[in-house]
JSON list of C-alpha atoms and ligand atoms in Angstrom, two decimals:
[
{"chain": "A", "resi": 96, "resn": "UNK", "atom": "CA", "xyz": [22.68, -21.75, -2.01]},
{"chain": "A", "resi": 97, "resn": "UNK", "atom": "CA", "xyz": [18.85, -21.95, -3.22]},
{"chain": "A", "resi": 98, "resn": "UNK", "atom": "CA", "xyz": [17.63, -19.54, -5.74]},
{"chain": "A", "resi": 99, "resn": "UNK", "atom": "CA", "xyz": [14.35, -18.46, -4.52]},
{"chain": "A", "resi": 100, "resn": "UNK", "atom": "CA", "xyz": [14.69, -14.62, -4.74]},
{"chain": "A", "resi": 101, "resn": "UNK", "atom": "CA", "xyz": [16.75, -12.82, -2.26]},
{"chain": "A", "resi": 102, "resn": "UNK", "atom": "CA", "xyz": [16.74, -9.37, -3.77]},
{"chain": "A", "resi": 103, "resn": "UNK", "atom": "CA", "xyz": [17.05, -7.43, 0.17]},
{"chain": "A", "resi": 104, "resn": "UNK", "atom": "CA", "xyz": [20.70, -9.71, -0.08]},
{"chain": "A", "resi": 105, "resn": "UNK", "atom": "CA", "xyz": [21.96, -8.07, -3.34]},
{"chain": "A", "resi": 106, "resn": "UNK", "atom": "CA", "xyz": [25.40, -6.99, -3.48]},
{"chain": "A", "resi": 107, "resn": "UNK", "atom": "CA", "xyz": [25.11, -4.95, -6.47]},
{"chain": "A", "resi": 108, "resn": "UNK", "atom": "CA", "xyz": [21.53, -4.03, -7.47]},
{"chain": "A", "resi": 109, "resn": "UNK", "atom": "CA", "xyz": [21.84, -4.35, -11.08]},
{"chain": "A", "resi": 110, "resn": "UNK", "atom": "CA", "xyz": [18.44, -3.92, -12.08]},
{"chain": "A", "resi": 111, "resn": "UNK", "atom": "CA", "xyz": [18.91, -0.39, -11.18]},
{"chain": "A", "resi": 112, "resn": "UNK", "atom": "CA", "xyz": [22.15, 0.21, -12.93]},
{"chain": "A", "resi": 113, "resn": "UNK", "atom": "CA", "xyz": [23.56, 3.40, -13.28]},
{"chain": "A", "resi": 114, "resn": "UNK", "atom": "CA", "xyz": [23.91, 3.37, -17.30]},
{"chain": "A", "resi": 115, "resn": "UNK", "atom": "CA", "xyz": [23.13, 5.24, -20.47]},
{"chain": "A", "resi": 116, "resn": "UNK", "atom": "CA", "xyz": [19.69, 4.78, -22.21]},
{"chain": "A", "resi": 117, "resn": "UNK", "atom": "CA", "xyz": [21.14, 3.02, -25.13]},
{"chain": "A", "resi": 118, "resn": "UNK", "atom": "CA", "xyz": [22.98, -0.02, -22.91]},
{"chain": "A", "resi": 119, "resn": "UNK", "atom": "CA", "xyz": [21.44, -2.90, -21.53]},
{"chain": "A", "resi": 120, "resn": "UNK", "atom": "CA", "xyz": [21.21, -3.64, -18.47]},
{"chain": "A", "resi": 121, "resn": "UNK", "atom": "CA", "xyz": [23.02, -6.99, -17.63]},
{"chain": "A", "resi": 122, "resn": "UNK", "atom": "CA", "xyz": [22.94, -9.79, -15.32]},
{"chain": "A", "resi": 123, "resn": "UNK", "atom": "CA", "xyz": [26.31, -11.53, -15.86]},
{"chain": "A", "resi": 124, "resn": "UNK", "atom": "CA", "xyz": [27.36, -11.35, -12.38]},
{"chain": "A", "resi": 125, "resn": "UNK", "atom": "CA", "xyz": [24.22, -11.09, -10.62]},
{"chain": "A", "resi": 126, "resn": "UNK", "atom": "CA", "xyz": [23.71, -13.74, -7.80]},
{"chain": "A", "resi": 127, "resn": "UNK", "atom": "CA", "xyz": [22.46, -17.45, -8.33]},
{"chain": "A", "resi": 128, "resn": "UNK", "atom": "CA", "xyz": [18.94, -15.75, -6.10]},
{"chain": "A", "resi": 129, "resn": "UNK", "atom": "CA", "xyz": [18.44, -12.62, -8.48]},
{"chain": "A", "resi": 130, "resn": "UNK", "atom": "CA", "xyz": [14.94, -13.15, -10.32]},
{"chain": "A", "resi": 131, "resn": "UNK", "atom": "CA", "xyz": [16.22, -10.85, -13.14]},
{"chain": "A", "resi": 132, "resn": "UNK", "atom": "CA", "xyz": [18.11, -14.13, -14.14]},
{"chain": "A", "resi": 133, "resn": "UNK", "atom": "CA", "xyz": [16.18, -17.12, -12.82]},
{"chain": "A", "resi": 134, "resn": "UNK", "atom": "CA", "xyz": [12.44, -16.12, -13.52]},
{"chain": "A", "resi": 135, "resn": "UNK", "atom": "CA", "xyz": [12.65, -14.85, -17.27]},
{"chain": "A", "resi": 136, "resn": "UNK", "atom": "CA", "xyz": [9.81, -16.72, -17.78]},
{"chain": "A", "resi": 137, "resn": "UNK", "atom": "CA", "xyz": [7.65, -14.92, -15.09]},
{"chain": "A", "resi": 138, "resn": "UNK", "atom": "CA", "xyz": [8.94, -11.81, -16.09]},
{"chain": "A", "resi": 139, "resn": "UNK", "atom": "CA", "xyz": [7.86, -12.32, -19.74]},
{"chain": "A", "resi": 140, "resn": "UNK", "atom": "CA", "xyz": [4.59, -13.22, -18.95]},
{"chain": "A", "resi": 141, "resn": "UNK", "atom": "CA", "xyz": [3.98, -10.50, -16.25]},
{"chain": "A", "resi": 142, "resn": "UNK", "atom": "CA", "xyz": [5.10, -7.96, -18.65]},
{"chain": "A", "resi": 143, "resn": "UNK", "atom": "CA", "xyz": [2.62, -8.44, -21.18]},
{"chain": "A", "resi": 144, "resn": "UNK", "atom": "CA", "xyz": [0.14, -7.17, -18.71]},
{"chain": "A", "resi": 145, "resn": "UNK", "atom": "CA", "xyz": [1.15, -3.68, -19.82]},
{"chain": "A", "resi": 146, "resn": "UNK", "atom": "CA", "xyz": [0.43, -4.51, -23.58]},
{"chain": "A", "resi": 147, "resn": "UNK", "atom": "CA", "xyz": [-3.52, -3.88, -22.21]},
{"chain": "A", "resi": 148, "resn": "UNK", "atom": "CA", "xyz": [-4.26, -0.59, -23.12]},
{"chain": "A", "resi": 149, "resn": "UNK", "atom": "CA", "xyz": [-5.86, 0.21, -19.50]},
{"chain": "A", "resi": 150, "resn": "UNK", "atom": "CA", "xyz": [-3.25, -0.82, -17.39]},
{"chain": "A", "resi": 151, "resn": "UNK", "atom": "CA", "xyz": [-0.42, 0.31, -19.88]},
{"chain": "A", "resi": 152, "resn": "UNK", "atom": "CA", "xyz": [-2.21, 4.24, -18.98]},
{"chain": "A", "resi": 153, "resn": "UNK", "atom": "CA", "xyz": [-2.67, 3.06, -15.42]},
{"chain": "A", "resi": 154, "resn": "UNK", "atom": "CA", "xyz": [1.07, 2.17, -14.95]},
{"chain": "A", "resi": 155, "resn": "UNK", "atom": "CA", "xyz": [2.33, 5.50, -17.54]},
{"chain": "A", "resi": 156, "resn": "UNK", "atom": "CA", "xyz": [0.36, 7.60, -15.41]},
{"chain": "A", "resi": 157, "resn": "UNK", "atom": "CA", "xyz": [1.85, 6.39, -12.00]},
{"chain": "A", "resi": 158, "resn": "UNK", "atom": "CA", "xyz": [5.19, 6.76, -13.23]},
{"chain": "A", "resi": 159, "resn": "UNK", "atom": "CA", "xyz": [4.42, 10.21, -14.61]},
{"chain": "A", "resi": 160, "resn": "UNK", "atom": "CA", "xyz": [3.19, 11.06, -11.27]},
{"chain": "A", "resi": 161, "resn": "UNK", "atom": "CA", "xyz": [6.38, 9.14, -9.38]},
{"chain": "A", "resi": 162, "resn": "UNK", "atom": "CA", "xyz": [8.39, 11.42, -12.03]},
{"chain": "A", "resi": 163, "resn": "UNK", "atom": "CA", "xyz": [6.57, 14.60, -10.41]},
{"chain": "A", "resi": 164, "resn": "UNK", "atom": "CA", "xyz": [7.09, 13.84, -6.52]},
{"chain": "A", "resi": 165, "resn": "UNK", "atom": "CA", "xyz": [10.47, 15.43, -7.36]},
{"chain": "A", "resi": 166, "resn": "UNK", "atom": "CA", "xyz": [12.63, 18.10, -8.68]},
{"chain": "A", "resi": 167, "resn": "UNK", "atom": "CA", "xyz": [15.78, 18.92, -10.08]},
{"chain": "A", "resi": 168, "resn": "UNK", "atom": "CA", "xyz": [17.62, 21.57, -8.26]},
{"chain": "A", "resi": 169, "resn": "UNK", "atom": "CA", "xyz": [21.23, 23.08, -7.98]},
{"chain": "A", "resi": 170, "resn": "UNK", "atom": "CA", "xyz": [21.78, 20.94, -5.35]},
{"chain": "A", "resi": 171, "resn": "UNK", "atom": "CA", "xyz": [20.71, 17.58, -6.67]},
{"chain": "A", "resi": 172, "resn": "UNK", "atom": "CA", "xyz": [17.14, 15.72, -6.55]},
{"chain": "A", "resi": 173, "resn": "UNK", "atom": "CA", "xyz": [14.92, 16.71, -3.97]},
{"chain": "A", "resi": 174, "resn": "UNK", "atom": "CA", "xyz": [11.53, 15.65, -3.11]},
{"chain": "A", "resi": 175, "resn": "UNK", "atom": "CA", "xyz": [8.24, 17.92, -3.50]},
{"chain": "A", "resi": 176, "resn": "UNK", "atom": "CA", "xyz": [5.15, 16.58, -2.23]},
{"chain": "A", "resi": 177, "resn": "UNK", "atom": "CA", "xyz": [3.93, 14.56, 0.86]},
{"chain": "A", "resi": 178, "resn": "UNK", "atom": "CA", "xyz": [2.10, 11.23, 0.09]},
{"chain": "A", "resi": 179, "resn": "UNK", "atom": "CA", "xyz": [-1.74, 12.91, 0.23]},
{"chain": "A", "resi": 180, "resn": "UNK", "atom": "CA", "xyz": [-0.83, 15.26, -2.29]},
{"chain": "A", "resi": 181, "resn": "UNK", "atom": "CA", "xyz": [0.62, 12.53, -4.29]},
{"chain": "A", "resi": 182, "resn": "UNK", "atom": "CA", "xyz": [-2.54, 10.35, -3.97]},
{"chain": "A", "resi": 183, "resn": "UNK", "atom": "CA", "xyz": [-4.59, 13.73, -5.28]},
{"chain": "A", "resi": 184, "resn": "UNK", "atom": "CA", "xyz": [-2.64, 14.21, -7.97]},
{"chain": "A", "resi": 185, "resn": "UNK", "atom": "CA", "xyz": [-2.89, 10.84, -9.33]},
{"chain": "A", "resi": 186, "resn": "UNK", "atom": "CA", "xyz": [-6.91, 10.59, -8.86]},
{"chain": "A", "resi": 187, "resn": "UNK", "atom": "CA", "xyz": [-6.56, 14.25, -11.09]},
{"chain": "A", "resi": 188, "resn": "UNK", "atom": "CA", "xyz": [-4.16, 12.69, -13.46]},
{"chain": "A", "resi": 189, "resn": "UNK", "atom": "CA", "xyz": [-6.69, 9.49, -13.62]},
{"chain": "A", "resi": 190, "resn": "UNK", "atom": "CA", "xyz": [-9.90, 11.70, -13.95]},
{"chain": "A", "resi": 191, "resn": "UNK", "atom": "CA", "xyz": [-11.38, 10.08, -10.72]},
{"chain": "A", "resi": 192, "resn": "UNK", "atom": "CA", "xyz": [-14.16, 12.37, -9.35]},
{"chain": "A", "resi": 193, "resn": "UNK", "atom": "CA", "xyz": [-15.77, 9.66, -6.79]},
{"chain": "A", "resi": 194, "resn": "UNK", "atom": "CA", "xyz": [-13.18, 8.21, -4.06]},
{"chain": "A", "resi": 195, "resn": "UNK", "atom": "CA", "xyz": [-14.15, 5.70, -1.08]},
{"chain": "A", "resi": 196, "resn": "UNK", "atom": "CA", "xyz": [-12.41, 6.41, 2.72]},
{"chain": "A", "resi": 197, "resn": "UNK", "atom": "CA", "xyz": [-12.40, 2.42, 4.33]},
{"chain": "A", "resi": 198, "resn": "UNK", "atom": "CA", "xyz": [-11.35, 3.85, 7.36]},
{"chain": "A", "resi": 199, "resn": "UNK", "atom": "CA", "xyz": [-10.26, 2.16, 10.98]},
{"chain": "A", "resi": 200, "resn": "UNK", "atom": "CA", "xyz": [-12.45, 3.91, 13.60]},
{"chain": "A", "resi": 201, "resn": "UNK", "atom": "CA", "xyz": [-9.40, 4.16, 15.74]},
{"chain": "A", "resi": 202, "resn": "UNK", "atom": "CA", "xyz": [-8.43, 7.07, 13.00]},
{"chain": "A", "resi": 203, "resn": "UNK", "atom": "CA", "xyz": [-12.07, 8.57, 12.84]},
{"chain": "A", "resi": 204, "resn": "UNK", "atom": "CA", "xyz": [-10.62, 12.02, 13.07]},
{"chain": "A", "resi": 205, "resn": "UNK", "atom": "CA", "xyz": [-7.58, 11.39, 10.45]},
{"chain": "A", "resi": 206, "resn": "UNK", "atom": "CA", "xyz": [-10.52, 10.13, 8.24]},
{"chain": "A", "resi": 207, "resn": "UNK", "atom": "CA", "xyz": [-12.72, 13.23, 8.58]},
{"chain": "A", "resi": 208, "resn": "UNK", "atom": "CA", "xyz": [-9.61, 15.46, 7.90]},
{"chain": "A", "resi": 209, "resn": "UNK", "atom": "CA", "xyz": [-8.63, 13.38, 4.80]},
{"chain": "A", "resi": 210, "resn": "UNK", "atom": "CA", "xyz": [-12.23, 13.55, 3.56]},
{"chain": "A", "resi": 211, "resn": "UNK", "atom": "CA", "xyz": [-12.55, 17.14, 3.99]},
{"chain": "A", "resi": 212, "resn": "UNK", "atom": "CA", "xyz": [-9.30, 17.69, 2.35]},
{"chain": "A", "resi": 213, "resn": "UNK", "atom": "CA", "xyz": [-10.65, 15.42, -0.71]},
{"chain": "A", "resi": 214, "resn": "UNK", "atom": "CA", "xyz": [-13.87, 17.43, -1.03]},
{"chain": "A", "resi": 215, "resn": "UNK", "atom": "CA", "xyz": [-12.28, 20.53, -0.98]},
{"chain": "A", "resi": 216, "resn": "UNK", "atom": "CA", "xyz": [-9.84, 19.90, -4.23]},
{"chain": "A", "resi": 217, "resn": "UNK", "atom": "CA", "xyz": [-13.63, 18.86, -5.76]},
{"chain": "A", "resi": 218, "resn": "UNK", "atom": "CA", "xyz": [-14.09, 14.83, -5.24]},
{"chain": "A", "resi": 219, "resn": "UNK", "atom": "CA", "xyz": [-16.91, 13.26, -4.15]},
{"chain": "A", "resi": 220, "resn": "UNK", "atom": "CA", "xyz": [-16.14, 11.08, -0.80]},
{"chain": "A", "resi": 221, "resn": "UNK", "atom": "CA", "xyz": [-18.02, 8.36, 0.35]},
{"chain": "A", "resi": 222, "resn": "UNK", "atom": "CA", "xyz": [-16.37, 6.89, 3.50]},
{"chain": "A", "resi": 223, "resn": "UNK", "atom": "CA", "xyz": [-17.36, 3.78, 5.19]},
{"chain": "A", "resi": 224, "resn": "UNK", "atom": "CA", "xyz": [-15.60, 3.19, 9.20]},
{"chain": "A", "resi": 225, "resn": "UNK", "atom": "CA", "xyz": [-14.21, -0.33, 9.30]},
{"chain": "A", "resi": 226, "resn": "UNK", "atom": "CA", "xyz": [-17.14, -0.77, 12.69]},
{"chain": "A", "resi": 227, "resn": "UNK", "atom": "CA", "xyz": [-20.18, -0.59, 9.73]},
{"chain": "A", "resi": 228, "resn": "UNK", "atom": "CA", "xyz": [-23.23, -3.02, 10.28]},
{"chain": "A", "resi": 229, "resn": "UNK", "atom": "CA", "xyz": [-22.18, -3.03, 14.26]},
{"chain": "A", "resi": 230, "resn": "UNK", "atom": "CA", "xyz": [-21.66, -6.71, 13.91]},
{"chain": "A", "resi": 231, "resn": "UNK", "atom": "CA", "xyz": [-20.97, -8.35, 16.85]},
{"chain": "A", "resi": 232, "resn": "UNK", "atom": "CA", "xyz": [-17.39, -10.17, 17.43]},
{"chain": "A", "resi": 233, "resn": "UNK", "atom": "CA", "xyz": [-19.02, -13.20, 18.77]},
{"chain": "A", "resi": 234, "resn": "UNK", "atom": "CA", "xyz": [-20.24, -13.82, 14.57]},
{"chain": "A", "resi": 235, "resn": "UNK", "atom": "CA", "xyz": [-16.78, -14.74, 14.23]},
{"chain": "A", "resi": 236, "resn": "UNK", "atom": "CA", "xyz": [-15.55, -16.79, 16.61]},
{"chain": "A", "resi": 237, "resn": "UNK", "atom": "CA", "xyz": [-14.11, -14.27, 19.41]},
{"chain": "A", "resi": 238, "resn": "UNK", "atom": "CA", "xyz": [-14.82, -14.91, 22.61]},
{"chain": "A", "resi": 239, "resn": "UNK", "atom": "CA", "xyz": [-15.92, -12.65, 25.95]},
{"chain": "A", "resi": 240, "resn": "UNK", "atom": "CA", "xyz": [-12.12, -12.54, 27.08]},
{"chain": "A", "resi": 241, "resn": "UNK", "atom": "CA", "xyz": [-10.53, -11.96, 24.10]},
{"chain": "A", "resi": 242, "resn": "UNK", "atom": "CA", "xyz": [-12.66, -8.21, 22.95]},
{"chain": "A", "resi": 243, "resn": "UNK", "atom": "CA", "xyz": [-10.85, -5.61, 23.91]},
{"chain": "A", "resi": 244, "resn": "UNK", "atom": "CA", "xyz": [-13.37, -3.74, 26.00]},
{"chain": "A", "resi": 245, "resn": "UNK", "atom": "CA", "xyz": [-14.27, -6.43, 27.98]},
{"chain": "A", "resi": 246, "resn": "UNK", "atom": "CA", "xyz": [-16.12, -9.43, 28.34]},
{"chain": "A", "resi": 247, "resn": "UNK", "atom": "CA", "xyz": [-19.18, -7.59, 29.01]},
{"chain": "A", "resi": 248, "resn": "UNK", "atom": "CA", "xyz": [-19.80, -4.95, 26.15]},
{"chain": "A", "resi": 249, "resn": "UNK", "atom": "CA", "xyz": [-20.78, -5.66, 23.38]},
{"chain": "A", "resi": 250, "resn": "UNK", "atom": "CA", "xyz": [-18.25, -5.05, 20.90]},
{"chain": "A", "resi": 251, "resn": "UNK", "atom": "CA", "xyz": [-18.73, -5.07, 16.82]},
{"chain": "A", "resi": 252, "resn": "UNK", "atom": "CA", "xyz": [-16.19, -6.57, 14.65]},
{"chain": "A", "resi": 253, "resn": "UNK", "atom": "CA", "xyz": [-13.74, -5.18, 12.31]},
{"chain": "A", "resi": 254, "resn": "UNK", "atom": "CA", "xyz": [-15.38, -4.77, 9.01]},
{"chain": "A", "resi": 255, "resn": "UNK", "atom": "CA", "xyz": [-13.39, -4.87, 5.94]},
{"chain": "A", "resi": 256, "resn": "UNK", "atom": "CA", "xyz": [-15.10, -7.11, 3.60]},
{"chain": "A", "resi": 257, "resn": "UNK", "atom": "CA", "xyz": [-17.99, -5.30, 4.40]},
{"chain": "A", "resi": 258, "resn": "UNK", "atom": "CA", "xyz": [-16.34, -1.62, 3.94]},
{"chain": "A", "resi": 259, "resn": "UNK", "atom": "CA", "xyz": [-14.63, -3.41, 0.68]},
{"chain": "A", "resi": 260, "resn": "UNK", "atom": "CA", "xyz": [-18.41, -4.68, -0.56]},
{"chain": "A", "resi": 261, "resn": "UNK", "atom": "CA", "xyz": [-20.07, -1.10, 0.12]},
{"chain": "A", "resi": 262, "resn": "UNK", "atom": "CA", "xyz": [-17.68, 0.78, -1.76]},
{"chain": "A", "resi": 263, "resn": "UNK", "atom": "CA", "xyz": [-17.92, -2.00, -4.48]},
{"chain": "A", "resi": 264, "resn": "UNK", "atom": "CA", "xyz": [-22.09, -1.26, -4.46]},
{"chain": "A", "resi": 265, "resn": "UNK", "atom": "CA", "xyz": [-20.85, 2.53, -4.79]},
{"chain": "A", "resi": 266, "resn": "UNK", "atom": "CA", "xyz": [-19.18, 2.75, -7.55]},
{"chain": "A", "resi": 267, "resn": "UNK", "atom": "CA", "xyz": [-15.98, 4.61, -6.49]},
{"chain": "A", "resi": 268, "resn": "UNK", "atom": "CA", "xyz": [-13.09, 5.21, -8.97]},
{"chain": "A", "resi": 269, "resn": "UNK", "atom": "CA", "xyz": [-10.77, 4.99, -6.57]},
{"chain": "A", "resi": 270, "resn": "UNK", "atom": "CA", "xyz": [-10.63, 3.53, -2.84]},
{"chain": "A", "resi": 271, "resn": "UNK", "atom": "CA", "xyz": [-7.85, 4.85, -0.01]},
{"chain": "A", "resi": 272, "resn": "UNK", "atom": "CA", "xyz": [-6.87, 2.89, 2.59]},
{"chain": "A", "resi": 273, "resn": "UNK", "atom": "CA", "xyz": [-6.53, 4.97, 6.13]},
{"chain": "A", "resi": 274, "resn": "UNK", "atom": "CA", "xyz": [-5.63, 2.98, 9.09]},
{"chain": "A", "resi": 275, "resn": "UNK", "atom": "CA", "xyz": [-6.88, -0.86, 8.74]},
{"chain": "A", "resi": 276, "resn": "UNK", "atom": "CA", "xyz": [-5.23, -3.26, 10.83]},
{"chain": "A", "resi": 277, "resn": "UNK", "atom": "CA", "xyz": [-2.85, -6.25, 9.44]},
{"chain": "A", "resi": 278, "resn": "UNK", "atom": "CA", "xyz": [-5.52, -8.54, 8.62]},
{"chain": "A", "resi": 279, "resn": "UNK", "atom": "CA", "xyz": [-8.35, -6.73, 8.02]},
{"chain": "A", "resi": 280, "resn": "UNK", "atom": "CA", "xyz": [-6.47, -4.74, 5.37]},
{"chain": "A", "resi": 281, "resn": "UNK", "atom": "CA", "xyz": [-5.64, -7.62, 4.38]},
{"chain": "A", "resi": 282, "resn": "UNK", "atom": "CA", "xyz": [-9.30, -9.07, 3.92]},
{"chain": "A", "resi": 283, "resn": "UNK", "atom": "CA", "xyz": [-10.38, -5.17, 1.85]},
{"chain": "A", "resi": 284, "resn": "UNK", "atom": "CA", "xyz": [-7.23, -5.50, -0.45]},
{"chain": "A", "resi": 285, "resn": "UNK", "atom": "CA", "xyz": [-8.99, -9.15, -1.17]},
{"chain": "A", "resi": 286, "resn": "UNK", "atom": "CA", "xyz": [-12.39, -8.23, -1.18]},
{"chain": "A", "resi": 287, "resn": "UNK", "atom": "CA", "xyz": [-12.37, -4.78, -3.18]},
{"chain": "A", "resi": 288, "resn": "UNK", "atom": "CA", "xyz": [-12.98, -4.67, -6.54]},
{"chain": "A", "resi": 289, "resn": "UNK", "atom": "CA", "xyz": [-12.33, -1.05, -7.41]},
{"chain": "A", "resi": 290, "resn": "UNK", "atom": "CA", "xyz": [-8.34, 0.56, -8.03]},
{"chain": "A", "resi": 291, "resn": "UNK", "atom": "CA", "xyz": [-7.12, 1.23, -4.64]},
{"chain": "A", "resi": 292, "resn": "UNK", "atom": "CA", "xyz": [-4.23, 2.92, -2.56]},
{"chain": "A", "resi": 293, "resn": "UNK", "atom": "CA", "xyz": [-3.31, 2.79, 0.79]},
{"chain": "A", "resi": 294, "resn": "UNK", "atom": "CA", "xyz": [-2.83, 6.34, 2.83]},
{"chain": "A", "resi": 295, "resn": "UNK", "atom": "CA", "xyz": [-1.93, 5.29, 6.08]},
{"chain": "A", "resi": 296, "resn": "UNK", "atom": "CA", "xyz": [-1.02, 2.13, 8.15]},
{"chain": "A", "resi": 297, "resn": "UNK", "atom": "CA", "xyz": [-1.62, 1.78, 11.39]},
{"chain": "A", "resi": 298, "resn": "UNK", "atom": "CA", "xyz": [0.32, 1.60, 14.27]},
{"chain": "A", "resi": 299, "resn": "UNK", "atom": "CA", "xyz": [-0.63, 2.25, 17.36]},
{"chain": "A", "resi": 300, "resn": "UNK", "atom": "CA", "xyz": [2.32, 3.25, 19.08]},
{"chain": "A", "resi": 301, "resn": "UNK", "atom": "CA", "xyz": [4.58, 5.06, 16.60]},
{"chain": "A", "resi": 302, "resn": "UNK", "atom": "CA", "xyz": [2.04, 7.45, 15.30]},
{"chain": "A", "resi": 303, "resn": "UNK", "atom": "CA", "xyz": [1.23, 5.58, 12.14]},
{"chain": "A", "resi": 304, "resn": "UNK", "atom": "CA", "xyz": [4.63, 5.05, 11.12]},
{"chain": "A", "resi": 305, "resn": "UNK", "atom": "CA", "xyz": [5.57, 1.60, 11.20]},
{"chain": "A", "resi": 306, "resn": "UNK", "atom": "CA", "xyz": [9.22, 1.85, 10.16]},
{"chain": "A", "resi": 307, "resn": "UNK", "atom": "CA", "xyz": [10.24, 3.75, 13.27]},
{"chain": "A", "resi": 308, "resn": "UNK", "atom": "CA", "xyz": [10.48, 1.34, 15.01]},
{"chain": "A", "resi": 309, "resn": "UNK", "atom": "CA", "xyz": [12.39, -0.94, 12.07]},
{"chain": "A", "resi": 310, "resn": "UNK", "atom": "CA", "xyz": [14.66, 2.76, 12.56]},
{"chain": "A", "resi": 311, "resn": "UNK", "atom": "CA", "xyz": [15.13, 1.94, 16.49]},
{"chain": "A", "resi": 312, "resn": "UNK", "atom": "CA", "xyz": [15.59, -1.88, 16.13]},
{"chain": "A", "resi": 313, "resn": "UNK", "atom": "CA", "xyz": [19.07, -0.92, 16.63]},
{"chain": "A", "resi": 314, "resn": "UNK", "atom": "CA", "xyz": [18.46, 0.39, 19.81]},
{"chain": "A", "resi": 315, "resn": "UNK", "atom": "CA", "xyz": [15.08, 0.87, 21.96]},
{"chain": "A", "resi": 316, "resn": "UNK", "atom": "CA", "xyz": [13.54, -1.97, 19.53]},
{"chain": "A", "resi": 317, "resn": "UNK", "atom": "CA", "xyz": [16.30, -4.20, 20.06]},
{"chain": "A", "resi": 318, "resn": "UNK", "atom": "CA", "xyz": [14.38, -7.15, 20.85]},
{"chain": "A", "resi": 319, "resn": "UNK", "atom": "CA", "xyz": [12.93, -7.11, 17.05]},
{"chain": "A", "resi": 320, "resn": "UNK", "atom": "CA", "xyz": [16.98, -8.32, 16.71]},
{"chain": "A", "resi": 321, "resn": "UNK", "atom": "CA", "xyz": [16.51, -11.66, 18.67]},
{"chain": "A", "resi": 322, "resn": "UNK", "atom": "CA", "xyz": [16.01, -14.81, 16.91]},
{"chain": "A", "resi": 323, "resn": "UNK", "atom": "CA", "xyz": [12.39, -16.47, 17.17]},
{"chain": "A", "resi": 324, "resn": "UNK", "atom": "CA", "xyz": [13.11, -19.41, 19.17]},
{"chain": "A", "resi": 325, "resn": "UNK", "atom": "CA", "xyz": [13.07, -22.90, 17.83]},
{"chain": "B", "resi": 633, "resn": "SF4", "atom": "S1", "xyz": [16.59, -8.38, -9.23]},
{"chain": "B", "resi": 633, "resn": "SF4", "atom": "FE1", "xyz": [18.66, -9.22, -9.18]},
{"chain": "B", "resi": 633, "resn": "SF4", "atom": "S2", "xyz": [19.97, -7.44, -9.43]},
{"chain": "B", "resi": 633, "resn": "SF4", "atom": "FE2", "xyz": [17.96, -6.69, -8.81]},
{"chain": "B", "resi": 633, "resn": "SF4", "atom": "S3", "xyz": [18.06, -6.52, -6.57]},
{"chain": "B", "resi": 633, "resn": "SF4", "atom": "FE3", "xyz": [17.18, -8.53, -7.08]},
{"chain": "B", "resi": 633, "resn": "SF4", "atom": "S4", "xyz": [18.97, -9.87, -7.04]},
{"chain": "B", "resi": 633, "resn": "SF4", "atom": "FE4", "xyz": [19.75, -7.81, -7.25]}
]
């Protein structure tokens, strides 16, 4: 069996163990694929990131904030806050007063709501659609048949690196992902240069909720089940 990493195959989970503060966690019987074990070495290394003072109080404060999505109650941990409120709370916790919306113009109106929302607990918003500078899909290669409003409209091109590069120029604390599509979130994540978070993802037929249909591949999804063929 190779060792790359495997950790969705782990019998046990034991680098979430279910121990007092004072053991140590160990890996005795974790299996030949568990990274715990077999990439000490990355793990070292990666680690020492947090000995940088920034990124130490980046990564304190997202735990803090993790810590306050829930609370104890009589009848065990429950969850507080929906993911938006989250995202506020950590742009409060981080002192971030200017945010950037790179938003997919297929979720215009989720982006205006967002914004307003944003604005009204007292950050600045600058939002940039994922259709700015109206470039045409031809610049990259796509041809008539292949845009999705036909061969005979002109249709501009997804954005990113562009949304990414504006919200650079601006100066945002903090950018938030609403709605990109694989890909092009893909070429923002790349191309921006500021701390940023993603919202939403899209998907266009589960109402932004991608794992729904990971829920159903038991059923109405089934064919997510059957082997790519050879
Ligand atoms: S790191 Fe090791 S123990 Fe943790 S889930 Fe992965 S394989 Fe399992």
């Amino acid at each position: 069996m190779s060792n790359k990493p495997q950790c969705v195959k782990c019998p046990r989970m034991l680098c979430y163990p279910i121990i007092a503060a004072t053991e140590k966690p160990s890996f005795e019987e974790a299996p030949r694929f568990c990274p715990s074990k077999s990439k000490q070495d990355v793990i070292e290394r990666s680690v020492r990131e947090y000995d940088k003072e920034e990124i130490r109080e980046f990564a304190r404060l997202a735990s803090v904030q993790e810590f306050q999505c829930y609370e104890k109650t009589p009848n065990g941990l429950m969850t507080r806050i929906p993911r938006i409120e989250e995202t506020i709370q950590f742009a409060q916790k981080n002192a971030f007063k200017r945010l950037g919306l790179a938003f997919c113009v297929g979720l215009a109106g989720e982006a205006r709501m967002v914004s307003g929302i944003l604005e009204g607990k007292g950050f600045e918003v600058i939002s940039v659609c994922c259709k700015a500078g109206a470039i045409p899909k031809e610049r990259i290669g796509i041809r008539p048949e292949e845009k999705i409003l036909g061969p005979d409209r002109y249709e501009s091109m997804c954005n990113p690196i562009t949304q990414a590069e504006i919200l650079n120029s601006e100066d945002v604390d903090f950018a938030i992902l609403i709605g990109l599509c694989v890909g092009h979130d893909t070429l923002f994540i790349k191309y921006c240069k500021v701390p940023m978070t993603v919202l939403a993802v899209k998907d266009r037929v589960t109402g932004h909720n991608p794992l729904a249909a990971v829920y159903l591949s038991q059923s109405y999804y089934a064919r997510l089940l059957i082997p790519a063929s050879a």
